[in-house]
Amino acid sequence: MLTKYAERYVLRSCSAGGYLGVNAVDQQIERQPSPERAWIFHTHDGAVTHARWIGEVHGETPDVVKLDQ
């Protein structure tokens, strides 16, 4: 399905609070206070895949949150 607006998804950590982002210096995944600073995915499948990978490594799978347009 084609839309004129790109979808946007972010990952939210339940235990750490806030959203997950990638540090520009060392590429580590870290907590961000707002979704505007979080790691943005443009497909639901991409966000879910990365959430599962993070869950396998860190022991907790983050929530996938769709951002409003």
Coordinates of N, CA, C and O in Angstrom, one line a residue:
M1 N 0.8 -1.2 0.0 CA 0.0 0.0 0.0 C 0.9 1.2 0.0 O 1.8 1.4 0.8
L2 N 0.6 2.1 -0.9 CA 1.4 3.4 -1.0 C 0.7 4.5 -0.2 O -0.5 4.6 -0.3
T3 N 1.4 5.2 0.6 CA 0.9 6.4 1.2 C 1.7 7.6 0.9 O 2.9 7.5 0.6
K4 N 1.2 8.8 1.1 CA 2.0 10.0 0.8 C 2.8 10.4 2.1 O 3.6 11.3 2.0
Y5 N 2.6 9.8 3.2 CA 3.3 10.1 4.4 C 4.1 8.8 4.8 O 3.6 7.7 4.9
A6 N 5.4 9.0 5.2 CA 6.2 7.9 5.6 C 5.8 7.6 7.1 O 5.6 8.5 7.9
E7 N 5.7 6.3 7.3 CA 5.5 5.9 8.7 C 6.8 6.0 9.5 O 7.9 5.9 8.9
R8 N 6.7 6.2 10.8 CA 7.8 6.3 11.7 C 7.6 5.6 12.9 O 6.5 5.7 13.5
Y9 N 8.6 4.8 13.3 CA 8.5 4.0 14.5 C 9.8 4.2 15.3 O 10.8 4.4 14.8
V10 N 9.6 4.1 16.7 CA 10.8 4.1 17.6 C 10.7 3.0 18.5 O 9.6 2.3 18.7
L11 N 11.8 2.7 19.3 CA 11.8 1.7 20.3 C 11.8 2.3 21.6 O 12.5 3.2 21.9
R12 N 10.9 1.8 22.5 CA 10.8 2.3 23.9 C 11.2 1.2 24.9 O 10.7 0.1 24.8
S13 N 12.1 1.6 25.8 CA 12.5 0.7 26.8 C 11.6 0.8 28.0 O 11.4 1.9 28.6
C14 N 11.1 -0.3 28.5 CA 10.2 -0.3 29.6 C 11.0 -0.1 30.9 O 10.6 0.7 31.7
S15 N 12.0 -0.8 31.1 CA 12.8 -0.8 32.4 C 13.6 0.5 32.5 O 13.7 1.1 33.6
A16 N 14.2 0.9 31.4 CA 15.1 2.1 31.5 C 14.3 3.4 31.4 O 14.8 4.5 31.7
G17 N 13.1 3.3 30.9 CA 12.3 4.5 30.7 C 12.9 5.3 29.5 O 14.1 5.2 29.2
G18 N 12.0 5.9 28.7 CA 12.5 6.6 27.5 C 12.6 5.7 26.3 O 12.1 4.6 26.3
Y19 N 13.3 6.3 25.3 CA 13.4 5.6 24.0 C 14.8 5.2 23.7 O 15.8 5.7 24.4
L20 N 15.0 4.4 22.7 CA 16.4 3.9 22.4 C 16.9 4.7 21.2 O 16.2 4.9 20.2
G21 N 18.2 5.1 21.3 CA 18.9 5.7 20.2 C 20.3 5.2 20.0 O 20.7 4.4 20.8
V22 N 20.9 5.6 19.0 CA 22.3 5.2 18.7 C 23.2 6.3 18.9 O 23.1 7.4 18.3
N23 N 24.2 6.2 19.8 CA 25.2 7.2 20.1 C 26.1 7.4 18.8 O 26.6 6.5 18.2
A24 N 26.2 8.7 18.4 CA 26.9 9.0 17.2 C 28.4 8.8 17.3 O 29.1 8.6 16.3
V25 N 29.0 8.8 18.5 CA 30.4 8.6 18.7 C 30.9 7.2 18.6 O 31.8 6.8 17.9
D26 N 30.2 6.3 19.4 CA 30.7 4.9 19.5 C 29.6 3.9 19.0 O 29.8 2.7 19.2
Q27 N 28.5 4.4 18.5 CA 27.5 3.5 18.0 C 26.8 2.6 19.0 O 26.3 1.6 18.7
Q28 N 26.9 2.9 20.3 CA 26.2 2.2 21.4 C 24.8 2.5 21.4 O 24.4 3.7 21.2
I29 N 23.9 1.6 21.8 CA 22.5 1.9 22.0 C 22.4 2.5 23.4 O 22.9 1.9 24.3
E30 N 21.7 3.6 23.4 CA 21.5 4.3 24.7 C 20.1 4.9 24.8 O 19.4 5.0 23.8
R31 N 19.7 5.2 26.1 CA 18.4 5.8 26.3 C 18.4 7.2 25.9 O 19.3 8.0 26.1
Q32 N 17.2 7.6 25.3 CA 17.0 9.0 24.9 C 15.7 9.5 25.6 O 14.8 8.7 25.7
P33 N 15.7 10.7 26.0 CA 14.5 11.2 26.7 C 13.3 11.4 25.9 O 12.2 11.4 26.5
S34 N 13.4 11.6 24.6 CA 12.2 11.9 23.8 C 12.3 11.1 22.5 O 13.4 10.7 22.0
P35 N 11.1 10.9 21.9 CA 11.1 10.2 20.6 C 11.8 10.9 19.5 O 12.3 10.3 18.5
E36 N 11.9 12.2 19.6 CA 12.6 13.0 18.5 C 14.1 12.7 18.4 O 14.7 12.9 17.4
R37 N 14.7 12.2 19.5 CA 16.1 11.9 19.6 C 16.3 10.4 19.4 O 17.5 10.0 19.4
A38 N 15.3 9.7 19.2 CA 15.4 8.2 19.2 C 15.8 7.7 17.8 O 15.7 8.5 16.8
W39 N 16.1 6.5 17.7 CA 16.4 5.8 16.5 C 15.1 5.6 15.7 O 14.2 5.0 16.2
I40 N 15.0 6.1 14.5 CA 13.7 6.1 13.8 C 13.8 5.0 12.7 O 14.8 4.8 12.0
F41 N 12.7 4.2 12.6 CA 12.5 3.2 11.6 C 11.3 3.6 10.8 O 10.3 4.1 11.2
H42 N 11.4 3.3 9.5 CA 10.4 3.7 8.5 C 9.4 2.6 8.2 O 8.5 2.8 7.4
T43 N 9.7 1.4 8.7 CA 8.8 0.3 8.5 C 8.6 -0.5 9.8 O 9.5 -0.5 10.7
H44 N 7.4 -1.0 10.0 CA 7.1 -1.7 11.2 C 7.9 -3.0 11.3 O 8.5 -3.3 12.4
D45 N 8.1 -3.7 10.2 CA 8.9 -4.9 10.2 C 10.4 -4.6 10.6 O 10.9 -5.4 11.4
G46 N 10.9 -3.5 10.1 CA 12.3 -3.1 10.5 C 12.4 -2.9 12.0 O 13.4 -3.3 12.7
A47 N 11.4 -2.1 12.6 CA 11.4 -1.8 14.0 C 11.3 -3.1 14.8 O 12.0 -3.3 15.8
V48 N 10.4 -4.0 14.4 CA 10.2 -5.2 15.2 C 11.4 -6.1 15.1 O 11.8 -6.7 16.1
T49 N 12.1 -6.2 13.9 CA 13.3 -7.0 13.8 C 14.4 -6.5 14.7 O 15.0 -7.3 15.5
H50 N 14.6 -5.2 14.8 CA 15.6 -4.7 15.6 C 15.3 -4.8 17.1 O 16.1 -5.1 17.9
A51 N 14.0 -4.7 17.4 CA 13.6 -4.9 18.8 C 13.8 -6.3 19.3 O 14.3 -6.5 20.4
R52 N 13.6 -7.3 18.4 CA 13.9 -8.7 18.8 C 15.4 -8.9 18.9 O 15.8 -9.6 19.8
W53 N 16.2 -8.4 18.0 CA 17.6 -8.5 18.2 C 18.1 -7.9 19.5 O 19.0 -8.5 20.1
I54 N 17.6 -6.7 19.8 CA 18.0 -6.1 21.1 C 17.6 -7.0 22.2 O 18.3 -7.1 23.2
G55 N 16.4 -7.5 22.2 CA 15.9 -8.4 23.2 C 16.8 -9.6 23.4 O 17.1 -10.1 24.5
E56 N 17.3 -10.2 22.3 CA 18.2 -11.4 22.4 C 19.5 -11.0 23.1 O 20.0 -11.8 23.9
V57 N 20.0 -9.8 22.8 CA 21.3 -9.4 23.4 C 21.2 -8.9 24.8 O 22.0 -9.2 25.7
H58 N 20.2 -8.0 25.1 CA 20.0 -7.4 26.3 C 19.1 -8.0 27.3 O 18.9 -7.6 28.4
G59 N 18.3 -9.0 26.9 CA 17.4 -9.7 27.7 C 16.1 -9.1 27.9 O 15.2 -9.6 28.6
E60 N 15.8 -8.0 27.3 CA 14.5 -7.3 27.4 C 14.2 -6.7 26.0 O 15.0 -6.0 25.4
T61 N 13.1 -7.1 25.5 CA 12.7 -6.6 24.2 C 11.9 -5.3 24.3 O 10.9 -5.2 25.0
P62 N 12.4 -4.3 23.6 CA 11.7 -3.0 23.7 C 10.4 -3.0 23.0 O 10.2 -3.8 22.1
D63 N 9.5 -2.0 23.4 CA 8.3 -1.9 22.7 C 8.5 -1.1 21.4 O 9.3 -0.2 21.3
V64 N 7.7 -1.4 20.3 CA 7.7 -0.7 19.1 C 6.6 0.3 19.2 O 5.4 -0.1 19.4
V65 N 6.9 1.6 19.0 CA 5.9 2.6 19.1 C 5.8 3.4 17.8 O 6.8 3.9 17.2
K66 N 4.6 3.5 17.2 CA 4.3 4.3 16.0 C 4.2 5.7 16.4 O 3.4 6.1 17.3
L67 N 4.9 6.6 15.7 CA 4.8 8.0 16.0 C 3.7 8.6 15.1 O 3.5 8.2 14.0
D68 N 3.0 9.6 15.7 CA 2.0 10.3 14.9 C 2.6 11.1 13.8 O 3.7 11.6 13.9
Q69 N 1.9 11.3 12.7 CA 2.4 12.0 11.6 C 2.5 13.4 11.9 O 2.3 14.3 12.2

